[in-house]
């Protein structure tokens, strides 16, 4: 289930982010750290990925309410490929899993 949710962050729109980000999320990319509002704004303004493939997937359950996902992503936007190592931390709040931290290293 969390891997499907993670895939949704790559392929989804701003509304997907609104529904699935934690209130205190941190999105860490090279040269920038975005909070919830900035993340939603950035997704609304950017072209979306057309494909993404996850490889070398690992998950670590830190507690019943905290899970870390780590993987190698290969994505494409228009004709441009993108490769990154990605790590996401999900927290379960009010019986719903929310993305709390996401980090990418190209």
Short mmCIF file of C-alpha atoms in Angstrom, two decimals:
data_model
loop_
_atom_site.label_atom_id
_atom_site.label_comp_id
_atom_site.label_asym_id
_atom_site.label_seq_id
_atom_site.Cartn_x
_atom_site.Cartn_y
_atom_site.Cartn_z
CA UNK A 1 0.00 0.00 0.00
CA UNK A 2 2.74 2.52 0.85
CA UNK A 3 4.57 1.75 -2.38
CA UNK A 4 1.40 2.60 -4.32
CA UNK A 5 1.07 5.81 -2.33
CA UNK A 6 4.73 6.63 -3.09
CA UNK A 7 4.13 6.05 -6.80
CA UNK A 8 1.22 8.48 -6.55
CA UNK A 9 3.53 11.25 -5.38
CA UNK A 10 5.54 10.90 -8.58
CA UNK A 11 2.55 10.71 -10.88
CA UNK A 12 -0.16 12.59 -8.97
CA UNK A 13 -1.33 16.17 -9.11
CA UNK A 14 -1.51 18.92 -6.49
CA UNK A 15 -4.76 17.50 -5.12
CA UNK A 16 -3.03 14.16 -4.48
CA UNK A 17 -0.38 16.05 -2.49
CA UNK A 18 -3.02 17.93 -0.49
CA UNK A 19 -4.69 14.65 0.49
CA UNK A 20 -1.52 12.70 1.34
CA UNK A 21 1.10 15.05 2.79
CA UNK A 22 1.44 15.48 6.54
CA UNK A 23 0.93 18.99 7.84
CA UNK A 24 4.61 19.25 8.84
CA UNK A 25 6.15 17.55 5.79
CA UNK A 26 9.68 18.31 4.59
CA UNK A 27 10.52 17.70 0.93
CA UNK A 28 14.31 17.77 0.44
CA UNK A 29 15.72 18.21 -3.06
CA UNK A 30 19.16 19.39 -4.22
CA UNK A 31 19.43 23.03 -3.21
CA UNK A 32 16.00 23.32 -1.57
CA UNK A 33 13.76 22.19 1.26
CA UNK A 34 10.02 22.66 0.77
CA UNK A 35 7.25 22.70 3.35
CA UNK A 36 3.70 21.54 2.66
CA UNK A 37 2.44 24.75 1.00
CA UNK A 38 5.54 25.14 -1.16
CA UNK A 39 5.39 21.48 -2.21
CA UNK A 40 1.78 21.74 -3.34
CA UNK A 41 2.51 25.00 -5.16
CA UNK A 42 5.54 23.49 -6.92
CA UNK A 43 3.57 20.43 -8.07
CA UNK A 44 0.73 22.59 -9.37
CA UNK A 45 3.21 24.62 -11.45
CA UNK A 46 5.45 21.84 -12.80
CA UNK A 47 4.88 19.37 -15.61
CA UNK A 48 4.27 15.92 -14.16
CA UNK A 49 6.36 12.83 -14.71
CA UNK A 50 5.10 10.59 -17.51
CA UNK A 51 6.74 7.43 -16.14
CA UNK A 52 8.56 6.28 -13.04
CA UNK A 53 10.15 2.96 -12.18
CA UNK A 54 11.27 1.97 -8.68
CA UNK A 55 14.21 -0.41 -8.25
CA UNK A 56 16.15 -1.75 -5.27
CA UNK A 57 13.14 -1.12 -3.06
CA UNK A 58 13.60 -1.41 0.69
CA UNK A 59 11.26 -0.68 3.55
CA UNK A 60 12.02 -0.37 7.23
CA UNK A 61 9.28 -0.41 9.84
CA UNK A 62 10.46 1.84 12.66
CA UNK A 63 7.22 1.41 14.61
CA UNK A 64 3.59 0.58 13.91
CA UNK A 65 3.15 4.20 12.89
CA UNK A 66 6.44 5.03 11.10
CA UNK A 67 7.79 3.39 7.93
CA UNK A 68 10.79 4.35 5.79
CA UNK A 69 10.88 3.56 2.06
CA UNK A 70 14.11 3.72 0.08
CA UNK A 71 14.61 3.05 -3.63
CA UNK A 72 16.28 3.99 -6.88
CA UNK A 73 13.92 5.94 -9.15
CA UNK A 74 14.10 6.28 -12.90
CA UNK A 75 11.57 8.80 -14.16
CA UNK A 76 10.82 10.61 -17.39
CA UNK A 77 9.27 14.00 -18.03
CA UNK A 78 8.79 14.78 -21.71
CA UNK A 79 12.00 13.46 -23.31
CA UNK A 80 14.19 14.04 -20.25
CA UNK A 81 15.21 11.06 -18.07
CA UNK A 82 15.88 11.51 -14.35
CA UNK A 83 17.65 9.15 -11.96
CA UNK A 84 17.67 9.52 -8.19
CA UNK A 85 18.03 7.74 -4.90
CA UNK A 86 14.91 8.51 -2.89
CA UNK A 87 13.89 8.04 0.72
CA UNK A 88 10.44 8.69 2.16
CA UNK A 89 9.19 8.54 5.73
CA UNK A 90 5.51 7.85 6.29
CA UNK A 91 3.65 8.38 9.54
CA UNK A 92 0.27 6.99 10.45
CA UNK A 93 -2.03 9.64 11.88
CA UNK A 94 -5.75 9.18 12.46
CA UNK A 95 -5.55 5.77 10.72
CA UNK A 96 -4.16 7.36 7.54
CA UNK A 97 -0.62 7.10 6.21
CA UNK A 98 0.86 10.52 5.35
CA UNK A 99 4.19 11.46 3.81
CA UNK A 100 6.27 13.24 6.47
CA UNK A 101 9.73 13.43 4.83
CA UNK A 102 10.90 12.88 1.26
CA UNK A 103 14.49 13.26 0.05
CA UNK A 104 16.01 12.81 -3.41
CA UNK A 105 19.65 12.59 -4.44
CA UNK A 106 20.21 12.64 -8.23
#
